[in-house]
mmCIF file of C-alpha atoms and ligand atoms in Angstrom:
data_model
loop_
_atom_site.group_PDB
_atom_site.id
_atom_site.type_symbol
_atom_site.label_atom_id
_atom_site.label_comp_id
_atom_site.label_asym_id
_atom_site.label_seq_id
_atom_site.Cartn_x
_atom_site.Cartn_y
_atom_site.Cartn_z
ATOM 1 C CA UNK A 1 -19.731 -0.366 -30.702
ATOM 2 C CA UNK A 2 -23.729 -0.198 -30.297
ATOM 3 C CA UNK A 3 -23.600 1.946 -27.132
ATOM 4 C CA UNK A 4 -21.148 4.389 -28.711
ATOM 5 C CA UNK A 5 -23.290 4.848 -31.304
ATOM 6 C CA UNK A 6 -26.168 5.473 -29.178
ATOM 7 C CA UNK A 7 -24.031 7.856 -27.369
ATOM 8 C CA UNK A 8 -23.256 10.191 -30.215
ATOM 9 C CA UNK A 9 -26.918 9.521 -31.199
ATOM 10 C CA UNK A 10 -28.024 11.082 -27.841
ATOM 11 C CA UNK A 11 -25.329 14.057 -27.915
ATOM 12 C CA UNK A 12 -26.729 14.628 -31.287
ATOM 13 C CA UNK A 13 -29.752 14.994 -30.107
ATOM 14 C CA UNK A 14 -29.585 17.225 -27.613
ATOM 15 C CA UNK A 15 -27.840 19.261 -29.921
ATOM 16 C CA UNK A 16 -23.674 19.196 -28.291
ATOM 17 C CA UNK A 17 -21.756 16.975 -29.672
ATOM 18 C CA UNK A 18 -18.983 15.397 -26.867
ATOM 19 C CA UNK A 19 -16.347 17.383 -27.179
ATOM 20 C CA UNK A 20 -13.684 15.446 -25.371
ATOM 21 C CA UNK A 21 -10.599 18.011 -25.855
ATOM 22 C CA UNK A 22 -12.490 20.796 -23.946
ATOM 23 C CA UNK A 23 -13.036 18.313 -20.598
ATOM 24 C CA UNK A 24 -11.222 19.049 -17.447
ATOM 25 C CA UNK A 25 -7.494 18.143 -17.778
ATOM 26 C CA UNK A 26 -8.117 16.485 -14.088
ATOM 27 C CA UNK A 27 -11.228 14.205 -14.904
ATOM 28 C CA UNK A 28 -9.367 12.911 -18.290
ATOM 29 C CA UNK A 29 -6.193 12.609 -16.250
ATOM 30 C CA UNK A 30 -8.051 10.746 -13.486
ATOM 31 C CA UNK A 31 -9.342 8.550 -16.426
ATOM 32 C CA UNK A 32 -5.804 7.066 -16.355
ATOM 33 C CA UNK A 33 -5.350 3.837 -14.213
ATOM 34 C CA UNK A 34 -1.972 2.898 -12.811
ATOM 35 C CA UNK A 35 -0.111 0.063 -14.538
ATOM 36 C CA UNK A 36 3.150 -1.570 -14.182
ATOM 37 C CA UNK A 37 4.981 -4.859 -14.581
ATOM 38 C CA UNK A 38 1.678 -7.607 -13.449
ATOM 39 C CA UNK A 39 -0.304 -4.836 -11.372
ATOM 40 C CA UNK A 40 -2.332 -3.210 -13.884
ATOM 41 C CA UNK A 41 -6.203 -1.366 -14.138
ATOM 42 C CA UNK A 42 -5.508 0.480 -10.327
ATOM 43 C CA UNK A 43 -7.177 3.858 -9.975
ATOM 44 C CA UNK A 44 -8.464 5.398 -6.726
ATOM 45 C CA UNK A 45 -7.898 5.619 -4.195
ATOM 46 C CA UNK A 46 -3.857 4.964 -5.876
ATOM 47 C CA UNK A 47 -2.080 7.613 -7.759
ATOM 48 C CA UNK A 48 1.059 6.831 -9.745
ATOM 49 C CA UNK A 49 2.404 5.777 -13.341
ATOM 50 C CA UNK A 50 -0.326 7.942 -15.487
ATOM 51 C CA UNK A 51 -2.582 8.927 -12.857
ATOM 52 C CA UNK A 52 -1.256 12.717 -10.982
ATOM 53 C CA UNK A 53 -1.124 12.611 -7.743
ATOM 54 C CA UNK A 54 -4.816 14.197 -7.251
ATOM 55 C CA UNK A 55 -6.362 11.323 -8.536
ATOM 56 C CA UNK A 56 -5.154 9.486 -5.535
ATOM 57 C CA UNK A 57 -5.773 10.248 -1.572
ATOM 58 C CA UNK A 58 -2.177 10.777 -0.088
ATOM 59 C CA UNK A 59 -0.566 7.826 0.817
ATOM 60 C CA UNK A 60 -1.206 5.969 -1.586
ATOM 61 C CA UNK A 61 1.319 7.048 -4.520
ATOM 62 C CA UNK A 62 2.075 3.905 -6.001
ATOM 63 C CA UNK A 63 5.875 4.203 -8.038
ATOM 64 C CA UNK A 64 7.513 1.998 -10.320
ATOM 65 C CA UNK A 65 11.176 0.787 -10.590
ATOM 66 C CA UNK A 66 12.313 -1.251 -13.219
ATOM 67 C CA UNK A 67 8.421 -2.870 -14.169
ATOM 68 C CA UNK A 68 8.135 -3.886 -10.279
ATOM 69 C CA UNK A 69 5.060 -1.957 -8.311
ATOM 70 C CA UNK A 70 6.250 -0.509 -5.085
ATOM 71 C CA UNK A 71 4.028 1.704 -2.460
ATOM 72 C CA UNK A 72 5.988 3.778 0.430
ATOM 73 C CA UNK A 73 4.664 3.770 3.917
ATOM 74 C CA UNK A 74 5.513 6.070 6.408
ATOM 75 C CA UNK A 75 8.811 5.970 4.440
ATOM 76 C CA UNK A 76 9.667 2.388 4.012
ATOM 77 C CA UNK A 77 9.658 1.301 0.451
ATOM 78 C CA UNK A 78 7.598 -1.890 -0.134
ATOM 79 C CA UNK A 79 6.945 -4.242 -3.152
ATOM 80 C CA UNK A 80 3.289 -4.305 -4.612
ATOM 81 C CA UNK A 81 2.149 -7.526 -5.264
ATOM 82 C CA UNK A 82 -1.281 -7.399 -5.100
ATOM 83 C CA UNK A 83 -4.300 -4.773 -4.721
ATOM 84 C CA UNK A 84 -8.317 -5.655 -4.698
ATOM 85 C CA UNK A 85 -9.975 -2.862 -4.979
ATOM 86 C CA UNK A 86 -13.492 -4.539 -3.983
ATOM 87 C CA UNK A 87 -12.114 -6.223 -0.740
ATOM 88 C CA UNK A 88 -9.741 -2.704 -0.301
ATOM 89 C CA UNK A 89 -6.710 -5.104 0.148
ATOM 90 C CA UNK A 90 -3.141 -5.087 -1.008
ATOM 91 C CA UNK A 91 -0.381 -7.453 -0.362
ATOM 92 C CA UNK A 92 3.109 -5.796 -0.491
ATOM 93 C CA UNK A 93 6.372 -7.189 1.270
ATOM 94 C CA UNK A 94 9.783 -5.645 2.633
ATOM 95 C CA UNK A 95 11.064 -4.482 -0.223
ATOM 96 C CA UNK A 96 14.850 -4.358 2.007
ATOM 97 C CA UNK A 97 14.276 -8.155 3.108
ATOM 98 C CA UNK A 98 14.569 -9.292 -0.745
ATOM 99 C CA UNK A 99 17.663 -10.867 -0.835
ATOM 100 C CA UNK A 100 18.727 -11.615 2.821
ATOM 101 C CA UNK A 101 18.547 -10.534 6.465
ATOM 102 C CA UNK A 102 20.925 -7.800 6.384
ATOM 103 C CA UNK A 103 19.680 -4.553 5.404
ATOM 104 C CA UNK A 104 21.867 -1.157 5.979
ATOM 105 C CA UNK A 105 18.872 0.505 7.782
ATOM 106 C CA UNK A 106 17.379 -1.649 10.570
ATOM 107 C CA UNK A 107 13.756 -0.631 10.594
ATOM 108 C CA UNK A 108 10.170 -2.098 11.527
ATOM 109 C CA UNK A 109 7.089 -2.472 9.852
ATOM 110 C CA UNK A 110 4.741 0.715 10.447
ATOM 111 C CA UNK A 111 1.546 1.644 9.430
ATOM 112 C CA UNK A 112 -0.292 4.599 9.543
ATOM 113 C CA UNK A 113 -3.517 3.355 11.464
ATOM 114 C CA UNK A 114 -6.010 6.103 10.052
ATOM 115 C CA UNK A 115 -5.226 4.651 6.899
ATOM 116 C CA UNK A 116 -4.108 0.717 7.004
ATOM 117 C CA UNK A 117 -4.700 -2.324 8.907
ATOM 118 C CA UNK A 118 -3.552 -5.660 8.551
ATOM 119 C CA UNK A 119 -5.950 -8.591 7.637
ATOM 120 C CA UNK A 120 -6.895 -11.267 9.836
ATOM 121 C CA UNK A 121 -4.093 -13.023 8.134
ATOM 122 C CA UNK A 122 -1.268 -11.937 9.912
ATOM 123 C CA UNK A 123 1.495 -13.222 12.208
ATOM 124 C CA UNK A 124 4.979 -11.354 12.563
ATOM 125 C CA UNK A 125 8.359 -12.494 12.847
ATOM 126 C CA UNK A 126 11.113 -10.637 15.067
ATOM 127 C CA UNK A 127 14.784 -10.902 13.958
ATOM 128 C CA UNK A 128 16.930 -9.571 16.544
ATOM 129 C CA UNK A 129 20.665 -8.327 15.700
ATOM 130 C CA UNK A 130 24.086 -7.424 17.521
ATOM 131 C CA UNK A 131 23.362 -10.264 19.762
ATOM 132 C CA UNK A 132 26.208 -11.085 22.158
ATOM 133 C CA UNK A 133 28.559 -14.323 22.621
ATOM 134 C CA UNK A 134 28.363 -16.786 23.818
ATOM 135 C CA UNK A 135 24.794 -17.753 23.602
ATOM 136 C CA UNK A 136 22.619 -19.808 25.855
ATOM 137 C CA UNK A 137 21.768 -23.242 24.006
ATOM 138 C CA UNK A 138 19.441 -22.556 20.799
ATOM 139 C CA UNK A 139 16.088 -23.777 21.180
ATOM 140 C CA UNK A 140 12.938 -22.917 18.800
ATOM 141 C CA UNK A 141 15.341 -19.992 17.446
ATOM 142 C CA UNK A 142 17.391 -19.719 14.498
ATOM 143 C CA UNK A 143 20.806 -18.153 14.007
ATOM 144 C CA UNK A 144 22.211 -16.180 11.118
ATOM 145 C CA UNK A 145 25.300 -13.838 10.589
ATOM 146 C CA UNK A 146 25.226 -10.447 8.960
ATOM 147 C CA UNK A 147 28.177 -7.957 8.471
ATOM 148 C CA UNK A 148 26.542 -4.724 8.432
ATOM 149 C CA UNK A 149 28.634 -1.824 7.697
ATOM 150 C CA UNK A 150 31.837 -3.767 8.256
ATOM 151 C CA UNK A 151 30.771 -5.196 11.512
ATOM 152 C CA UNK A 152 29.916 -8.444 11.529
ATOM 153 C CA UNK A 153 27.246 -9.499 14.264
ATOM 154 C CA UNK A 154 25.299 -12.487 15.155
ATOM 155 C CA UNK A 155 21.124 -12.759 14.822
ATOM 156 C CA UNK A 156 18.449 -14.632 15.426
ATOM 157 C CA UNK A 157 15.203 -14.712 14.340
ATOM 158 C CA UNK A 158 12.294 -15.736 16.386
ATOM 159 C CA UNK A 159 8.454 -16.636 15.073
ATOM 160 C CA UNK A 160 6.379 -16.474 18.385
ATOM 161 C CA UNK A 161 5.700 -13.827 20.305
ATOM 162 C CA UNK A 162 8.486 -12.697 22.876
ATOM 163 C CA UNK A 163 6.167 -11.878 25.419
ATOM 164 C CA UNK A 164 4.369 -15.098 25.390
ATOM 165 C CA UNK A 165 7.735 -16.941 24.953
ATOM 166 C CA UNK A 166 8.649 -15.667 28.329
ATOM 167 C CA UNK A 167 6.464 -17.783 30.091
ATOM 168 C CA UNK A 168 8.282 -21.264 28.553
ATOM 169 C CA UNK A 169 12.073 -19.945 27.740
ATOM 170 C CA UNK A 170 12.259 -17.213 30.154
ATOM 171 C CA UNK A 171 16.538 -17.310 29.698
ATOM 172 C CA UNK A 172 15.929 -17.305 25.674
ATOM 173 C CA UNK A 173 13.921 -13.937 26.025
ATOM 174 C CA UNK A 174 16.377 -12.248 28.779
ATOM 175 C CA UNK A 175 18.856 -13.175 26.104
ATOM 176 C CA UNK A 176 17.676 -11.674 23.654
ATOM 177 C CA UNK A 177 16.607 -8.221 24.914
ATOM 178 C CA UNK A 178 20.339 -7.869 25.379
ATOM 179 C CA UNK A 179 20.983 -8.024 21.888
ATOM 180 C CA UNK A 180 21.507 -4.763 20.459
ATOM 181 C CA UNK A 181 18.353 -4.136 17.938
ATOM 182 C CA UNK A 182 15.604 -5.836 16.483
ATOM 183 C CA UNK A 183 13.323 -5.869 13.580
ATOM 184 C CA UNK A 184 9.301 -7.113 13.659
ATOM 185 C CA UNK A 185 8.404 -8.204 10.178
ATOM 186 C CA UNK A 186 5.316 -9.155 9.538
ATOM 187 C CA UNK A 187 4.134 -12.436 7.348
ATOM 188 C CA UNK A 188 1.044 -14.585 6.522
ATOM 189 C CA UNK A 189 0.341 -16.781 9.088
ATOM 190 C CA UNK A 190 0.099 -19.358 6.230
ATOM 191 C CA UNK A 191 3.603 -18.550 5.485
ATOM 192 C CA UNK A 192 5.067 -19.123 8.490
ATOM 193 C CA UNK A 193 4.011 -22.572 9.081
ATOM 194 C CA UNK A 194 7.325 -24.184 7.049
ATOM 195 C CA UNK A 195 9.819 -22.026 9.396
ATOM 196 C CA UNK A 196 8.343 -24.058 12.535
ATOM 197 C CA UNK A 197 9.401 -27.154 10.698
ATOM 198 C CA UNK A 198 12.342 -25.767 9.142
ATOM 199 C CA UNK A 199 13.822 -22.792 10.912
ATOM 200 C CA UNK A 200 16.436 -21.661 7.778
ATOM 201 C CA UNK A 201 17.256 -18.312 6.634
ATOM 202 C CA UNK A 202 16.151 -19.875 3.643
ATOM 203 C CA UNK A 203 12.948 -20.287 5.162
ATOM 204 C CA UNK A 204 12.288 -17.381 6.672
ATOM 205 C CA UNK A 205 13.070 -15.039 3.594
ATOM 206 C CA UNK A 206 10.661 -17.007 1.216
ATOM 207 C CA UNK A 207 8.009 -16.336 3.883
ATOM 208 C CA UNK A 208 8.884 -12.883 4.072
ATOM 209 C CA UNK A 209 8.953 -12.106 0.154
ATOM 210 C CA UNK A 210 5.355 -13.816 0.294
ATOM 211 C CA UNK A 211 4.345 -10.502 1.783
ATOM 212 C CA UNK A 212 1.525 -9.711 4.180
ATOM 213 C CA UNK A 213 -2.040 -8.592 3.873
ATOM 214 C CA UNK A 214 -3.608 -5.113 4.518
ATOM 215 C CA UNK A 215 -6.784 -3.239 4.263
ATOM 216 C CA UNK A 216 -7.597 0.071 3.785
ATOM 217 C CA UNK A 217 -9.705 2.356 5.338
ATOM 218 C CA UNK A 218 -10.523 5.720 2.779
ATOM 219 C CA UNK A 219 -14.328 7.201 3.062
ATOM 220 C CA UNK A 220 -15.969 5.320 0.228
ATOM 221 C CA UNK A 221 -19.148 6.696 0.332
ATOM 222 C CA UNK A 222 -18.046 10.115 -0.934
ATOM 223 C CA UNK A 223 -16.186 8.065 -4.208
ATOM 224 C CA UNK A 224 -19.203 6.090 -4.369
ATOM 225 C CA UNK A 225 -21.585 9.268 -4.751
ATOM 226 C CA UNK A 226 -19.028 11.373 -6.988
ATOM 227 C CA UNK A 227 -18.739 7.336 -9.179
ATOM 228 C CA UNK A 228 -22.076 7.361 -9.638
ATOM 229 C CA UNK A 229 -22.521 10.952 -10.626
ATOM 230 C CA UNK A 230 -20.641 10.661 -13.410
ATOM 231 C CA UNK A 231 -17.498 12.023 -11.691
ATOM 232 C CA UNK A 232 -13.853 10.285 -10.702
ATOM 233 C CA UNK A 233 -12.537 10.439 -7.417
ATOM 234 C CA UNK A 234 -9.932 12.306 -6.199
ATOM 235 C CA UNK A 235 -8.087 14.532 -3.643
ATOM 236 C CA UNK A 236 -7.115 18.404 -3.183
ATOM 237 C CA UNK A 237 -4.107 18.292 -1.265
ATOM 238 C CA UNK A 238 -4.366 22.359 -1.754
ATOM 239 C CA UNK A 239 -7.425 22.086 0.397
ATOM 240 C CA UNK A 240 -6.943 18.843 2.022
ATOM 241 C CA UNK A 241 -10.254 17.368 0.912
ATOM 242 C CA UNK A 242 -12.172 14.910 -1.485
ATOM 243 C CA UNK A 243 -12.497 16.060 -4.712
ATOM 244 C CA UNK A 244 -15.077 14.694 -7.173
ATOM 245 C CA UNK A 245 -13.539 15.484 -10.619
ATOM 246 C CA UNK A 246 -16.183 16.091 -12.984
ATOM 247 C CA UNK A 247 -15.900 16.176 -17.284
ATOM 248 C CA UNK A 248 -16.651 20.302 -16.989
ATOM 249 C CA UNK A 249 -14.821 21.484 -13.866
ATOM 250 C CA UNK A 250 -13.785 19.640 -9.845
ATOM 251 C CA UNK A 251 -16.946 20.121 -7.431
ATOM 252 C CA UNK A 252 -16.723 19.216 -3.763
ATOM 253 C CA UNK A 253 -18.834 16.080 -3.960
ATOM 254 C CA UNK A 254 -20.463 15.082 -6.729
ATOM 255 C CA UNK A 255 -21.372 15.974 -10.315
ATOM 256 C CA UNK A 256 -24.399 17.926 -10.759
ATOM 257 C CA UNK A 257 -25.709 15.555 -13.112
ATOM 258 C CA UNK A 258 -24.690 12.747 -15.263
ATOM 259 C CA UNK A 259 -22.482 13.672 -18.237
ATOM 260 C CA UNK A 260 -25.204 14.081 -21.396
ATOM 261 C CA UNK A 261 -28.091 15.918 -19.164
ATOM 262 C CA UNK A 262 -29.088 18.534 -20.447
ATOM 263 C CA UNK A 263 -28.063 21.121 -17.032
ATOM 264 C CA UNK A 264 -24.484 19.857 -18.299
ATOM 265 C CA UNK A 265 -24.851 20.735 -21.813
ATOM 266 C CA UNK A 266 -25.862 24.067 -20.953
ATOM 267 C CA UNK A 267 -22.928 25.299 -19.002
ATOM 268 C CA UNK A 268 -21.015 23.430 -21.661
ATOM 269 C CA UNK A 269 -22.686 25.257 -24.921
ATOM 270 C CA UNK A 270 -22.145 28.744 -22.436
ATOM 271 C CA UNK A 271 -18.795 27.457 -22.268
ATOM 272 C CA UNK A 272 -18.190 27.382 -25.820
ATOM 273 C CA UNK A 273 -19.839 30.712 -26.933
HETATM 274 C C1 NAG B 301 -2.878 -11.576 -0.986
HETATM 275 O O1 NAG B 301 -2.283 -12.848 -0.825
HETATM 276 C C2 NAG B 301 -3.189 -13.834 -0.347
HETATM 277 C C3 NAG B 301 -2.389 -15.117 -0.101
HETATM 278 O O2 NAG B 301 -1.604 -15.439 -1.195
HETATM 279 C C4 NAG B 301 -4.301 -14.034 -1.372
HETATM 280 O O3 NAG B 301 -5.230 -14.972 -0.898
HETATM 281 C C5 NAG B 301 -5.000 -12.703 -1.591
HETATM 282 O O4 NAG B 301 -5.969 -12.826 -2.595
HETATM 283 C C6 NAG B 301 -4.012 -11.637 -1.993
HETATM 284 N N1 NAG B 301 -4.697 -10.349 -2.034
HETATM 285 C C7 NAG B 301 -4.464 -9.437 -2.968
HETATM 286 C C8 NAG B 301 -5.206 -8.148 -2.817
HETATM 287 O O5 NAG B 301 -3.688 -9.607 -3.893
HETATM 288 C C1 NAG B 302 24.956 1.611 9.012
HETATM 289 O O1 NAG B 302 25.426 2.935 8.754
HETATM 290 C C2 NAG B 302 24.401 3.868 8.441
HETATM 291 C C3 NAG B 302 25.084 5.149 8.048
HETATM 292 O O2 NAG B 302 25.935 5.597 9.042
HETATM 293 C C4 NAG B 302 23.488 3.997 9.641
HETATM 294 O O3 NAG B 302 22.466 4.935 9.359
HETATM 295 C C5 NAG B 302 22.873 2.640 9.952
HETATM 296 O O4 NAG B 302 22.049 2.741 11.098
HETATM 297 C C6 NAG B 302 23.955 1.616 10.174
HETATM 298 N N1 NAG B 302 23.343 0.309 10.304
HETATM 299 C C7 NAG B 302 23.429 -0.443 11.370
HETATM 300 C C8 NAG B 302 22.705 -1.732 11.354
HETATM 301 O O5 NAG B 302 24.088 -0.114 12.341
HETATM 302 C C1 NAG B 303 11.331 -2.185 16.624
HETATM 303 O O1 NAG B 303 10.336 -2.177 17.642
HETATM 304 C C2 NAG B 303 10.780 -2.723 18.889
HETATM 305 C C3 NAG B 303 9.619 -2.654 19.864
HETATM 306 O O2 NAG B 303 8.486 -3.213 19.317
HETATM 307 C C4 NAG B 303 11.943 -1.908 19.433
HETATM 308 O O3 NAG B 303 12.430 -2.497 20.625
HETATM 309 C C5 NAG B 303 13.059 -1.882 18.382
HETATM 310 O O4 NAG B 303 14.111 -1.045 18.825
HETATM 311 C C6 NAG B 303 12.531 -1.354 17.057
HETATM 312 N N1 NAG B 303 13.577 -1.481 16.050
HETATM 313 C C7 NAG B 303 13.983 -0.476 15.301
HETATM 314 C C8 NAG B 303 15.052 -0.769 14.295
HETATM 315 O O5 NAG B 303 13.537 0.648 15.406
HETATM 316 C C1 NAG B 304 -7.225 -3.454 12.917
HETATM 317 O O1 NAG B 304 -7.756 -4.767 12.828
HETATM 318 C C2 NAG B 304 -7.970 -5.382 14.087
HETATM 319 C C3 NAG B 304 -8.483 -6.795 13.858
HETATM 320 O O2 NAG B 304 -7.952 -7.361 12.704
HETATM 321 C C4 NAG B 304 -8.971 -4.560 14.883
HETATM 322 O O3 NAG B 304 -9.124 -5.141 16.166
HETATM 323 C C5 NAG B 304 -8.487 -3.131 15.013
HETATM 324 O O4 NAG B 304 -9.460 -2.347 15.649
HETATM 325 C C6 NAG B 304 -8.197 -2.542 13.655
HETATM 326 N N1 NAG B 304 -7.628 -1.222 13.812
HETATM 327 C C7 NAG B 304 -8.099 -0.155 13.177
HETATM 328 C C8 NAG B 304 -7.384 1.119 13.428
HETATM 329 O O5 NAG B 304 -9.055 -0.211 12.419
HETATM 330 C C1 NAG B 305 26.339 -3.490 20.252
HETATM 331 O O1 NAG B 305 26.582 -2.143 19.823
HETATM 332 C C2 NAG B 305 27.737 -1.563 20.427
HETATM 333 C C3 NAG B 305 27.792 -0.113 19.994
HETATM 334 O O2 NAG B 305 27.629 0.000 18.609
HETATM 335 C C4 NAG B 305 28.977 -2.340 19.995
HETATM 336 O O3 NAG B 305 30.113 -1.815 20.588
HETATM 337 C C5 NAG B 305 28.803 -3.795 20.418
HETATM 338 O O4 NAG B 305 29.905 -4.567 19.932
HETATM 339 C C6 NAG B 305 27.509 -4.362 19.879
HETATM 340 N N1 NAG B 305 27.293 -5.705 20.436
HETATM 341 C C7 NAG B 305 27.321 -6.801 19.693
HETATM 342 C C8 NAG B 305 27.113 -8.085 20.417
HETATM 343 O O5 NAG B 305 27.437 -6.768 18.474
HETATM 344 C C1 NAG B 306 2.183 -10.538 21.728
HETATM 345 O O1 NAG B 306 1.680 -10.716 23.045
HETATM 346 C C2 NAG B 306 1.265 -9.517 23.665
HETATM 347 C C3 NAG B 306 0.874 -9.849 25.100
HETATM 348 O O2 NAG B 306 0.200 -11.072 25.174
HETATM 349 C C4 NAG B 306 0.090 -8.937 22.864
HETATM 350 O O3 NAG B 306 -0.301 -7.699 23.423
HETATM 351 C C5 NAG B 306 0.544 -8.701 21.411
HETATM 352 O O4 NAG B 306 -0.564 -8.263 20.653
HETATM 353 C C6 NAG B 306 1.077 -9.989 20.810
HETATM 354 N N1 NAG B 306 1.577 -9.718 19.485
HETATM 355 C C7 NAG B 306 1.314 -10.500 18.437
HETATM 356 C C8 NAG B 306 1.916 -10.079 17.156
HETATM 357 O O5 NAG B 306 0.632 -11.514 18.510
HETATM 358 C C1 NAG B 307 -12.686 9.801 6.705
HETATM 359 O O1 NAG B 307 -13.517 10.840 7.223
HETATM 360 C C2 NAG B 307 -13.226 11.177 8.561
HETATM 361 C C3 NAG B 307 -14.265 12.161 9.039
HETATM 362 O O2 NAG B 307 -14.623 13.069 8.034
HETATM 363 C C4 NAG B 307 -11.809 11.758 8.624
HETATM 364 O O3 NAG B 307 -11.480 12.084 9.956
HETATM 365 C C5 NAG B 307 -10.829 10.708 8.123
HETATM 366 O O4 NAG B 307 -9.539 11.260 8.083
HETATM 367 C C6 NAG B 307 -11.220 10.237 6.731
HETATM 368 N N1 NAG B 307 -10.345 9.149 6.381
HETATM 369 C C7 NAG B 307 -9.936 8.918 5.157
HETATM 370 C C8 NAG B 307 -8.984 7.819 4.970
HETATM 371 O O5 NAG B 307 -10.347 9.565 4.220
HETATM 372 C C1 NAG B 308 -7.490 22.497 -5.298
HETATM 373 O O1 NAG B 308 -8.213 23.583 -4.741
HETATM 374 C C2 NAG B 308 -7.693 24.848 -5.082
HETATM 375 C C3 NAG B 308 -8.491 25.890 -4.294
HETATM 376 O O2 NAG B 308 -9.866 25.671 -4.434
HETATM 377 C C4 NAG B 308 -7.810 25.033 -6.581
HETATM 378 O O3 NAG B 308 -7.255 26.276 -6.942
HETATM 379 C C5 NAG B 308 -7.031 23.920 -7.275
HETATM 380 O O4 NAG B 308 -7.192 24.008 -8.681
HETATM 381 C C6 NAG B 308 -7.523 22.577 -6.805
HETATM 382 N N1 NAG B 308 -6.696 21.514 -7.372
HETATM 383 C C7 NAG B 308 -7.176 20.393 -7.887
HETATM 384 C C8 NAG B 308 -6.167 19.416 -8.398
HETATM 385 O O5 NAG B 308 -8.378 20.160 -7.934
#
C-alpha cells in the first residue's frame, strides 16, 4: 500500500501520471504468469495459459488439459509436475505411461539437447515389446502382456543397462534384441529402487508416473539484464531472437531505463501529444 503510494507520488512528480492502458500490449501480456491445476506463478522462459507465446522461448509452451499442466517435447506430450525456476528444473513424466504399459504409439524419451538435460538424478528403464515364445528362463526381468491394436504380444521390462547386462546374462540380452521394439523411459534413480525388490507392473508404473528430472539451458544473462531494466523477457519468433519487452515499446535487449525515469517519461508525454 505504502510503495504504491510512493509510486503515484513520484509519477506525480515528475509530472506523468502511469498510464497503464497506453503500455505495450506485449509487456502487460508478458505480465501474465502461467497457472493451472497445482503449477501456478510460471513465466519465462514458459509461455502458455495467459502468457502468448512471445513471452516464452520456443519450446517451452506449457498447455493445459482438464486443470493438469502438460509441456510437449519434440512432440511427445508430458505431464508437468514440477518447475523451479531458480534451479531451471522441471519434473514432468510420460504422459502415455499413465495408466499401463501399453500405449498405441511406441516411442522413447527425447530431448532436444540445446535446450534440456536431465539432472544427476536419473536412471532409465527399457521395456521391450513383441518379444517372441518361448522365452529363456526369467531372471532380474519382468514380464507383462499388452494387446496393442488387436495383437496381443508379450514384454518385458528391464532396469539395468542392456549393454552392461551383457557381460552377466549374455542369453537374456540376445533375447531380447530379438524382440520386436522397445521403449527407454527414463525415472529417478530414487524411484527405481522398489522395482529391484519388487519387479511388478505395478511397480514399475508408480516409478514411472513419479517422473524424471531436467534442467534447462536458455541464455539467462540477456533475461537477467532486460529483468533488471525494468523489462520482461521474451522471444521474436518473427526474428528468431530475445526480446526484452519494455512498458513503451519491445527493444532488443534491455529497457533504456527503468520505468519512472525521466528519458521514459519523455517519449511517453511525446507519445501522448
Ligand atoms: C522434482 O522431484 C524431485 C523428487 O521428488 C524433487 O526433489 C524436486 O524438488 C522436484 N523438482 C521440481 C522442479 O519440482
Ligand atoms: C498401432 O497402429 C497405429 C496406426 O496404424 C500405428 O501407428 C502404431 O505404430 C501401431 N502400434 C504398434 C505398437 O504397432
Ligand atoms: C528406442 O531407442 C532404441 C535405441 O536406443 C531403438 O532400438 C528403438 O527402436 C527405439 N524405439 C522406438 C519406439 O523408436
Ligand atoms: C548433460 O548432463 C551431463 C551430466 O549430467 C553432462 O555430462 C552433459 O554434458 C550434459 N549435456 C549437455 C548438452 O549439456
Ligand atoms: C513382430 O512383428 C511382426 C510384424 O509385425 C509380426 O508378424 C510378429 O508376430 C511380431 N513378433 C512377435 C513375437 O510379436
Ligand atoms: C549404458 O552403458 C553404455 C556403455 O557402458 C553407456 O554408454 C550408456 O551411457 C549407459 N546408459 C545408461 C542409461 O546408463
Ligand atoms: C544461447 O546463445 C547461443 C549463442 O548466442 C545460441 O547458440 C543458443 O541457441 C542460445 N540458447 C538458448 C537456449 O537460448
Ligand atoms: C517481432 O519482430 C518483428 C520485426 O521486427 C516485429 O514486426 C514484431 O512486432 C515483433 N513481434 C513481437 C511479438 O515482438
Amino acid at each position: 500500500m505504502s510503495w504504491l503510494l510512493l509510486l503515484l507520488t513520484i509519477a506525480l512528480v515528475c509530472g506523468s501520471a502511469p498510464v497503464f492502458a497506453d503500455d505495450d500490449e506485449r509487456y502487460m501480456n508478458c505480465m501474465n504468469s502461467f497457472d493451472c491445476g497445482n503449477i501456478k506463478g510460471v513465466g519465462y522462459p514458459f509461455s502458455g495459459s495467459d502468457r502468448p507465446d512471445y513471452c516464452g522461448y520456443p519450446g517451452f509452451e506449457l498447455g493445459c488439459s482438464n486443470q493438469d499442466p502438460e509441456i510437449t517435447i519434440m512432440r511427445s506430450t508430458y505431464k508437468l509436475l514440477g518447475v523451479n525456476i531458480q534451479s531451471r528444473t522441471l519434473n514432468v513424466s510420460r504422459s502415455d505411461y499413465t495408466a499401463n504399459l501399453c500405449p498405441t504409439l511406441l516411442s522413447n524419451t527425447s530431448l532436444n539437447p540445446n535446450l534440456l538435460n536431465y539432472t544427476s538424478d536419473h536412471a532409465e528403464v527399457t521395456m521391450f515389446y513383441g518379444c517372441p515364445s518361448p522365452s529363456p528362463p526369467a531372471l532380474s526381468i519382468s514380464q507383462f502382456t499388452c494387446n496393442i491394436n488387436d495383437t496381443v504380444m508379450m514384454g518385458y521390462f528391464i532396469t539395468a543397462n542392456l549393454s552392461l547386462l551383457s557381460g552377466t546374462a549374455p542369453s537374456l540380452t540376445s533375447y531380447l534384441t530379438t524382440c520386436n521394439n522397445s521403449v527407454k523411459v527414463p525415472a529417478l534413480q530414487s524411484a527405481i529402487v522398489p522395482i529391484l525388490d519388487s519387479p511388478t507392473v505395478a511397480q514399475l508404473l508408480e516409478a514411472i508416473n513419479q517422473g524424471f528430472e531436467l534442467v534447462w539451458s536458455t541464455n539467462d544473462s540477456l533475461c537477467d539484464a532486460c529483468e533488471s531494466s525494468g523489462g520482461l523477457c521474451g522471444y521474436n519468433r518473427t526474428t528468431t531472437a530475445f526480446t526484452c519487452y519494455c512498458a513503451d515499446q519491445p527493444r532488443d535487449f534491455e529497457c533504456s531505463s527503468s520505468p519512472q525515469a525521466p528519458s521514459q517519461s519523455t517519449s511517453m508525454s511525446s507519445f501522448l501529444s
